[in-house]
Short mmCIF file of C-alpha atoms in Angstrom, two decimals:
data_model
loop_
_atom_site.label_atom_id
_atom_site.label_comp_id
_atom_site.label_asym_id
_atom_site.label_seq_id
_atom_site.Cartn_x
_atom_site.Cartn_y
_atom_site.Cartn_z
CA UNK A 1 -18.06 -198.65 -57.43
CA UNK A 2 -18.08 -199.21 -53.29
CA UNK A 3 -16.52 -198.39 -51.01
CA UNK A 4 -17.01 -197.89 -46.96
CA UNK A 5 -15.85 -195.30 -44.77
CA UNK A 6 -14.81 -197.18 -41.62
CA UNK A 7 -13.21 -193.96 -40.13
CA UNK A 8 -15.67 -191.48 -39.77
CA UNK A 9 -18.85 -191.53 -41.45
CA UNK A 10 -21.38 -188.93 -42.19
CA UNK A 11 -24.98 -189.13 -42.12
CA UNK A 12 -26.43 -188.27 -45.52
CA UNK A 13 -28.76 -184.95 -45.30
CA UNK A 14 -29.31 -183.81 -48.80
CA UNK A 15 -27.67 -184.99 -52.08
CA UNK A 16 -26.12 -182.15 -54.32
CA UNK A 17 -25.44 -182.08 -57.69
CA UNK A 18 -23.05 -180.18 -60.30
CA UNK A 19 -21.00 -180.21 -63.48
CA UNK A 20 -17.69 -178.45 -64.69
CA UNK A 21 -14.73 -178.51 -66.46
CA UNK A 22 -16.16 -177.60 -69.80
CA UNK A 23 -19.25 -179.45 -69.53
CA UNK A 24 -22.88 -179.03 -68.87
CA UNK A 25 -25.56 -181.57 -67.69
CA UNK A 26 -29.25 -183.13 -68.07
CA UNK A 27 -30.34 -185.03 -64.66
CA UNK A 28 -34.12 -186.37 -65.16
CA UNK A 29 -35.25 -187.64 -61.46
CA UNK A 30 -37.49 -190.19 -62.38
CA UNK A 31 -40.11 -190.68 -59.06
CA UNK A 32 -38.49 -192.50 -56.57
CA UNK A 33 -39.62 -195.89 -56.69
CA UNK A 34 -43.18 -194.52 -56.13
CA UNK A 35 -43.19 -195.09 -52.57
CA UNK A 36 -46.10 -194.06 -50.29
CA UNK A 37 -45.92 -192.16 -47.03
CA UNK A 38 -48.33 -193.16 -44.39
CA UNK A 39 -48.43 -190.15 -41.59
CA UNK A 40 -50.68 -191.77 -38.10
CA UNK A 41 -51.16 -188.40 -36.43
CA UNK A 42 -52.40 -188.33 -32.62
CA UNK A 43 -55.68 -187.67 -31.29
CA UNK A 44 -54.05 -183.66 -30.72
CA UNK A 45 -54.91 -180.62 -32.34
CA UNK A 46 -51.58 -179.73 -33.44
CA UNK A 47 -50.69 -179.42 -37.24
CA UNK A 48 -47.46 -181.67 -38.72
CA UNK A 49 -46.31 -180.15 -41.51
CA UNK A 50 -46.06 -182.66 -45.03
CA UNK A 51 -42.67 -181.29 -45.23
CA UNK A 52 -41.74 -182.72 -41.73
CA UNK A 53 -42.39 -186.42 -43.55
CA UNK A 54 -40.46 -185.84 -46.30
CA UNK A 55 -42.95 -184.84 -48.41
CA UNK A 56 -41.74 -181.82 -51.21
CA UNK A 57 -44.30 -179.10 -52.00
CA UNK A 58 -42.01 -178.85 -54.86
CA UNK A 59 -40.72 -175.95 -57.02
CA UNK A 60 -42.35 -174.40 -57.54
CA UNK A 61 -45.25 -175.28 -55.05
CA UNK A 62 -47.46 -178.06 -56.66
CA UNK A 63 -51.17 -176.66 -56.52
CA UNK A 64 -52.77 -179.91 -55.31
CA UNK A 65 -52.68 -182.26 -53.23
CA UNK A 66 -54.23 -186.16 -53.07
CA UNK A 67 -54.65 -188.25 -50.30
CA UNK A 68 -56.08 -191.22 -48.89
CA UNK A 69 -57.36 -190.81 -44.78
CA UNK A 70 -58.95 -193.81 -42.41
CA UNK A 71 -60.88 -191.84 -39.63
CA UNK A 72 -63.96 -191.42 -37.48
CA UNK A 73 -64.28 -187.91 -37.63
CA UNK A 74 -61.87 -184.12 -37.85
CA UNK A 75 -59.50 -185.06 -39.91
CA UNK A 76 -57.84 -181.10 -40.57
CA UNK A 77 -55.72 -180.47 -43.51
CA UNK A 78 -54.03 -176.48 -43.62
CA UNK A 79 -53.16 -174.59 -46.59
CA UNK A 80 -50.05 -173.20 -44.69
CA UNK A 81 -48.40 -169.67 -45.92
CA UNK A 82 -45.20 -170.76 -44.31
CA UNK A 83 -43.70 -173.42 -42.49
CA UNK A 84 -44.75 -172.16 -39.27
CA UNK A 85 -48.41 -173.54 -38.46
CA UNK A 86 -49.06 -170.55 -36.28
CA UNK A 87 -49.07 -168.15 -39.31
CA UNK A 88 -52.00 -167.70 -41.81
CA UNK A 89 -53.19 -170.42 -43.39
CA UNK A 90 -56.19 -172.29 -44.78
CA UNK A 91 -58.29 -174.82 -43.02
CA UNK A 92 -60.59 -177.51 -44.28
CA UNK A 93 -62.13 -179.83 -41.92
CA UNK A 94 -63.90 -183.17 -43.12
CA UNK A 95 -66.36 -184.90 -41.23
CA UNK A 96 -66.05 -182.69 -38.70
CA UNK A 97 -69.24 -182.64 -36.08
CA UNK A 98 -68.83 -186.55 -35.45
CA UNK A 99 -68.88 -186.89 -39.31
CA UNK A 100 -71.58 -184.92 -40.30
CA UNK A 101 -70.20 -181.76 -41.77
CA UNK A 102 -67.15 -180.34 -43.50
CA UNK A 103 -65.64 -177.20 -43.64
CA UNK A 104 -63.41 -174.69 -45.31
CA UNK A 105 -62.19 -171.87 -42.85
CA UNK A 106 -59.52 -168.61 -43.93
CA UNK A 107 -58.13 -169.25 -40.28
CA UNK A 108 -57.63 -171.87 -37.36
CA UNK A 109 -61.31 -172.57 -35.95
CA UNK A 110 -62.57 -169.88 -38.15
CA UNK A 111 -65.84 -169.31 -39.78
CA UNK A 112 -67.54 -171.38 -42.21
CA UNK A 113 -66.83 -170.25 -45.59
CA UNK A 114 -68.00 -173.53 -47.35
CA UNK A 115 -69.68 -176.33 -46.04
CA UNK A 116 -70.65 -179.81 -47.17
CA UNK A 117 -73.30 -181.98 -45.17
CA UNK A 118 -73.02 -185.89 -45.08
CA UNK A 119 -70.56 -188.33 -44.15
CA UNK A 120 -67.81 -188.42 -45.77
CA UNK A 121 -65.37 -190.15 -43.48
CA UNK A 122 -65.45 -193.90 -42.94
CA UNK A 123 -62.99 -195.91 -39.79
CA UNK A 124 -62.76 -199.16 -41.62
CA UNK A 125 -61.26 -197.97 -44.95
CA UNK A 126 -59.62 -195.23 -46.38
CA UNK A 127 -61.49 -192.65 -48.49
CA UNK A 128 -59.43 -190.60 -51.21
CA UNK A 129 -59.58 -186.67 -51.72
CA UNK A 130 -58.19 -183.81 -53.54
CA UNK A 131 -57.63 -180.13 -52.47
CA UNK A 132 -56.97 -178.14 -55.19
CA UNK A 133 -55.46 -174.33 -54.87
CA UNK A 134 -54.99 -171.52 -57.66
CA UNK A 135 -55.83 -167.91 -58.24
CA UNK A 136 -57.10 -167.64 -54.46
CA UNK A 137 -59.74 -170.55 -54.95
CA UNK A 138 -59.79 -173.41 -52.59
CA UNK A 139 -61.93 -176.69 -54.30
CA UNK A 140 -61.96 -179.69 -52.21
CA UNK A 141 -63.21 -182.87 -54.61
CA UNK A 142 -64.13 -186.76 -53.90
CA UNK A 143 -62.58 -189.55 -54.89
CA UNK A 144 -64.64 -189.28 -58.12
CA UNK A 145 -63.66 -185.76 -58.73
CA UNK A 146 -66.93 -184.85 -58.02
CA UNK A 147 -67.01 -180.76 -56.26
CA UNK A 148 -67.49 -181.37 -52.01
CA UNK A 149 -66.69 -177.29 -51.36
CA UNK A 150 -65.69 -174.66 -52.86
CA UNK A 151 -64.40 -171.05 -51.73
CA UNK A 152 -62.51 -168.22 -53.28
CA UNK A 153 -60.43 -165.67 -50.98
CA UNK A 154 -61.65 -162.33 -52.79
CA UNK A 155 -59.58 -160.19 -49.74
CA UNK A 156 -56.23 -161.05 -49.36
CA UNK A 157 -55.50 -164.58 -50.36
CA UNK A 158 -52.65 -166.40 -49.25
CA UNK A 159 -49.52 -168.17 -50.77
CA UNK A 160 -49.84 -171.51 -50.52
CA UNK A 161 -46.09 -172.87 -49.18
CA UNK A 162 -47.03 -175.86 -47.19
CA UNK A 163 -49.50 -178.27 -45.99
CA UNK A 164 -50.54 -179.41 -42.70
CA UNK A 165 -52.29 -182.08 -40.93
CA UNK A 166 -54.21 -182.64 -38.00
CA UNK A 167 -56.82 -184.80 -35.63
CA UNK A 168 -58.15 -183.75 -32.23
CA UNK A 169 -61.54 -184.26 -30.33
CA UNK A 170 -61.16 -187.99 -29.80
CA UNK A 171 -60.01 -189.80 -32.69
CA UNK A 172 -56.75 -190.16 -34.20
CA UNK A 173 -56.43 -191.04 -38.08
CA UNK A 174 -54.11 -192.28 -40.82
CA UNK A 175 -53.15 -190.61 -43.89
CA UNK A 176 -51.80 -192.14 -47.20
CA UNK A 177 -50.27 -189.69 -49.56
CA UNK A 178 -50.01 -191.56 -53.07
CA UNK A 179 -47.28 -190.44 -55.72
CA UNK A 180 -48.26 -187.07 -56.87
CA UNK A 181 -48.59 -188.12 -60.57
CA UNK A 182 -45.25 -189.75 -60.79
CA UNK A 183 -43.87 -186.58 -62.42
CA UNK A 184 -39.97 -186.58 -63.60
CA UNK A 185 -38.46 -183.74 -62.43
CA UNK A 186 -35.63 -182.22 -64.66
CA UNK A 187 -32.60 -180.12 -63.71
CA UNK A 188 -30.22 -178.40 -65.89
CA UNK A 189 -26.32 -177.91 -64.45
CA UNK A 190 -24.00 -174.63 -65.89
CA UNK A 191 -20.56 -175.42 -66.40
CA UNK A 192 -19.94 -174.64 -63.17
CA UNK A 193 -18.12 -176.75 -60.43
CA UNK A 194 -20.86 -175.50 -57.84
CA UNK A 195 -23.56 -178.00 -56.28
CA UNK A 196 -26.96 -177.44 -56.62
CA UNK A 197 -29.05 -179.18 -53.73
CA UNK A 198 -31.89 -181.48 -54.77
CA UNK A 199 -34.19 -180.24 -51.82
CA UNK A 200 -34.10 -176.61 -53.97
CA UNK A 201 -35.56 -177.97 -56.64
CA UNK A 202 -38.00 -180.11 -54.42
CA UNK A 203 -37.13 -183.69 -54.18
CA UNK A 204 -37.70 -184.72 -50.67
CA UNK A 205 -34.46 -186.83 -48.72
CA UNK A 206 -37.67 -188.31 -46.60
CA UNK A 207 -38.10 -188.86 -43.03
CA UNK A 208 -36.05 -191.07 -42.11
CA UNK A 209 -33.22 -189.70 -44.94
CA UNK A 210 -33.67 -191.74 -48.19
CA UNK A 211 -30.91 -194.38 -48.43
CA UNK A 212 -30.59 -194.42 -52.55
CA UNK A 213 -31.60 -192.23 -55.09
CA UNK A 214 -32.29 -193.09 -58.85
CA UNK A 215 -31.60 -190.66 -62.01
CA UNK A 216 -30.45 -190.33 -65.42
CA UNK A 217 -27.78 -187.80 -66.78
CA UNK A 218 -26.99 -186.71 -70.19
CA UNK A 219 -23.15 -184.89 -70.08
CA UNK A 220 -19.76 -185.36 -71.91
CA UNK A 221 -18.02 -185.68 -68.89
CA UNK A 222 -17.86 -184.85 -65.34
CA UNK A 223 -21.19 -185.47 -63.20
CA UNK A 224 -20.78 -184.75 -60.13
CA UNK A 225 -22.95 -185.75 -57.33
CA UNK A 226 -22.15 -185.22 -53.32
CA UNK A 227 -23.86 -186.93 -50.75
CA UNK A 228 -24.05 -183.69 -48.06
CA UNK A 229 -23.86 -184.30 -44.20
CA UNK A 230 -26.24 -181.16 -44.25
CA UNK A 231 -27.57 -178.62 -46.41
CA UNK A 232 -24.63 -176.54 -47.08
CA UNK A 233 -22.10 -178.17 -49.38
CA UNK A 234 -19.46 -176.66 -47.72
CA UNK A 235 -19.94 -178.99 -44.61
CA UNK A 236 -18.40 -182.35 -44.72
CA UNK A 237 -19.81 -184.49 -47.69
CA UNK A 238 -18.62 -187.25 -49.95
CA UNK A 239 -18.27 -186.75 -53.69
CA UNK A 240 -19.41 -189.11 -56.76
CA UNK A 241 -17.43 -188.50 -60.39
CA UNK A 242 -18.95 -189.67 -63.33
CA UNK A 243 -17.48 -189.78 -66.23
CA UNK A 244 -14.05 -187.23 -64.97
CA UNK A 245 -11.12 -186.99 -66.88
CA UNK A 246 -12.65 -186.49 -70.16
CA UNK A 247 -15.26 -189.12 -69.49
CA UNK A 248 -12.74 -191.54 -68.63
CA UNK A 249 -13.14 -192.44 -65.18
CA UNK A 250 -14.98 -192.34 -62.03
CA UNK A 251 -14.31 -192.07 -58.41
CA UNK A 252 -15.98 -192.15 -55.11
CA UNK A 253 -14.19 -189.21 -52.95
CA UNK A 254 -14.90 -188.12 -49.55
CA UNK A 255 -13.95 -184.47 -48.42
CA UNK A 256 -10.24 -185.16 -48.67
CA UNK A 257 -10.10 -185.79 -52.02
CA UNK A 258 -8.67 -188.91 -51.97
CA UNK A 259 -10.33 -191.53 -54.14
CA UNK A 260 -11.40 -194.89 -53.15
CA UNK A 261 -13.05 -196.47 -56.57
CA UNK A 262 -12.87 -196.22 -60.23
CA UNK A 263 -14.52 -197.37 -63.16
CA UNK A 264 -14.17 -196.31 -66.74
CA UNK A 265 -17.00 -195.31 -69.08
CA UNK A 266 -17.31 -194.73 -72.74
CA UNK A 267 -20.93 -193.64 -73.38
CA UNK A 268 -21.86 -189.53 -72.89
CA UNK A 269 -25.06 -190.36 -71.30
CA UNK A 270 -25.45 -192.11 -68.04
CA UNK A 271 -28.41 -194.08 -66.37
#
């Protein structure tokens, strides 16, 4: 189906998704094409949270992260307990001290809780780690998974909710964030005409918004999916049938109702 709105067309926000009228539904969200974010962050001490780039700490919250970062020296990643980088969080620095130390902090510019000595950072090519989080213990690891620090909060330890990054002291950096694993997410829809956005269940829409999404559904009929001008589906949105009718058409809607395409399907599951 296609079809263009030439009157008055939304921009897409969030994608929702729902069943109904007697039926129930499997959607498997394969990863999306695999595609890699690169973040360039300035030479300012100012965190940018992953979520700001379209990057999902999932749902619930993934308990690692692993990254690829070109820089001379401070490049700051925060274990953030909110959205908000002004509340508590986490802070590792590597190769901080013109790339001679690295750090894991309970605070901005805290004390040292863990420290690793040596270079770790390189300007010509990127350099891969992973921070790891569970049960209050923070392990930052090499490329090789080999231990750099290690610290466990033993006081009151944080919930991990977001991540962000930073530069500062005269250097700028870039930051690759590879496919976390390629995991395929899976969501299961009641028999209920009610849409369920994706960004609850933590697919990112990206930044800039994501202009296709790929999945798989297993239903007898009626797959509904609504492209949402925001996160509430009861703003304007259009709306996607599969398989309505008793699995006997589809239809591209917008908030009207009218449709503007139809095609006819026989199978009960739909790629």
């Amino acid at each position: 189906m296609e079809w263009t709105d030439t009157t008055n067309p939304y921009t897409i926000r969030n994608i929702g998704i729902s069943t109904g009228w007697g039926s129930t539904g499997i959607w498997s969200f394969p990863c999306q094409d695999c595609q890699v974010p690169i973040i360039k962050t300035p030479n300012l001490y100012k965190y940018i949270p992953l979520t700001d780039n379209g990057i999902a700490m999932g749902n619930p919250v993934r308990q690692s992260i692993r990254f690829k970062v070109k820089a001379n020296n401070d490049a700051h990643v925060a274990l953030m307990s909110s959205n908000n980088p002004n509340d508590p969080l986490y802070e590792i620095v590597l190769g901080g001290w013109y790339n001679t130390q690295s750090v894991i902090r309970d605070r901005k510019q805290g004390g040292h809780l863990a420290v690793y000595r040596g270079r770790v950072l390189n300007s010509n090519e990127f350099r891969t780690f992973t921070i790891k989080w569970s049960n209050a213990r923070i392990r930052v690891e090499d490329e090789s998974g080999k231990k750099l620090m290690e610290w466990t909060d033993t006081t009151n330890p944080y919930t991990i909710r977001n991540i962000g990054i930073s530069t500062g002291w005269g250097f700028d950096w870039n930051m690759v964030i590879p496919c976390q694993d390629c995991q395929v997410l899976i969501i299961k829809t009641p028999n209920l005409y009610k849409y369920i956005p994706l960004t609850d269940n933590g697919i990112a829409m990206g930044n800039p918004v994501q202009q296709s999404i790929r999945f798989k559904v297993k239903a007898n009929n009626d797959a509904h999916v609504a492209l949402m001008s925001s996160n509430n589906p009861n703003d304007p949105l259009y709306e996607i049938v599969l398989g309505g009718w008793g699995n006997k058409q589809s239809v591209i809607r917008d908030e009207t109702g009218w449709s503007f395409g139809s095609v006819s399907w026989t199978s009960a599951q739909f790629k």
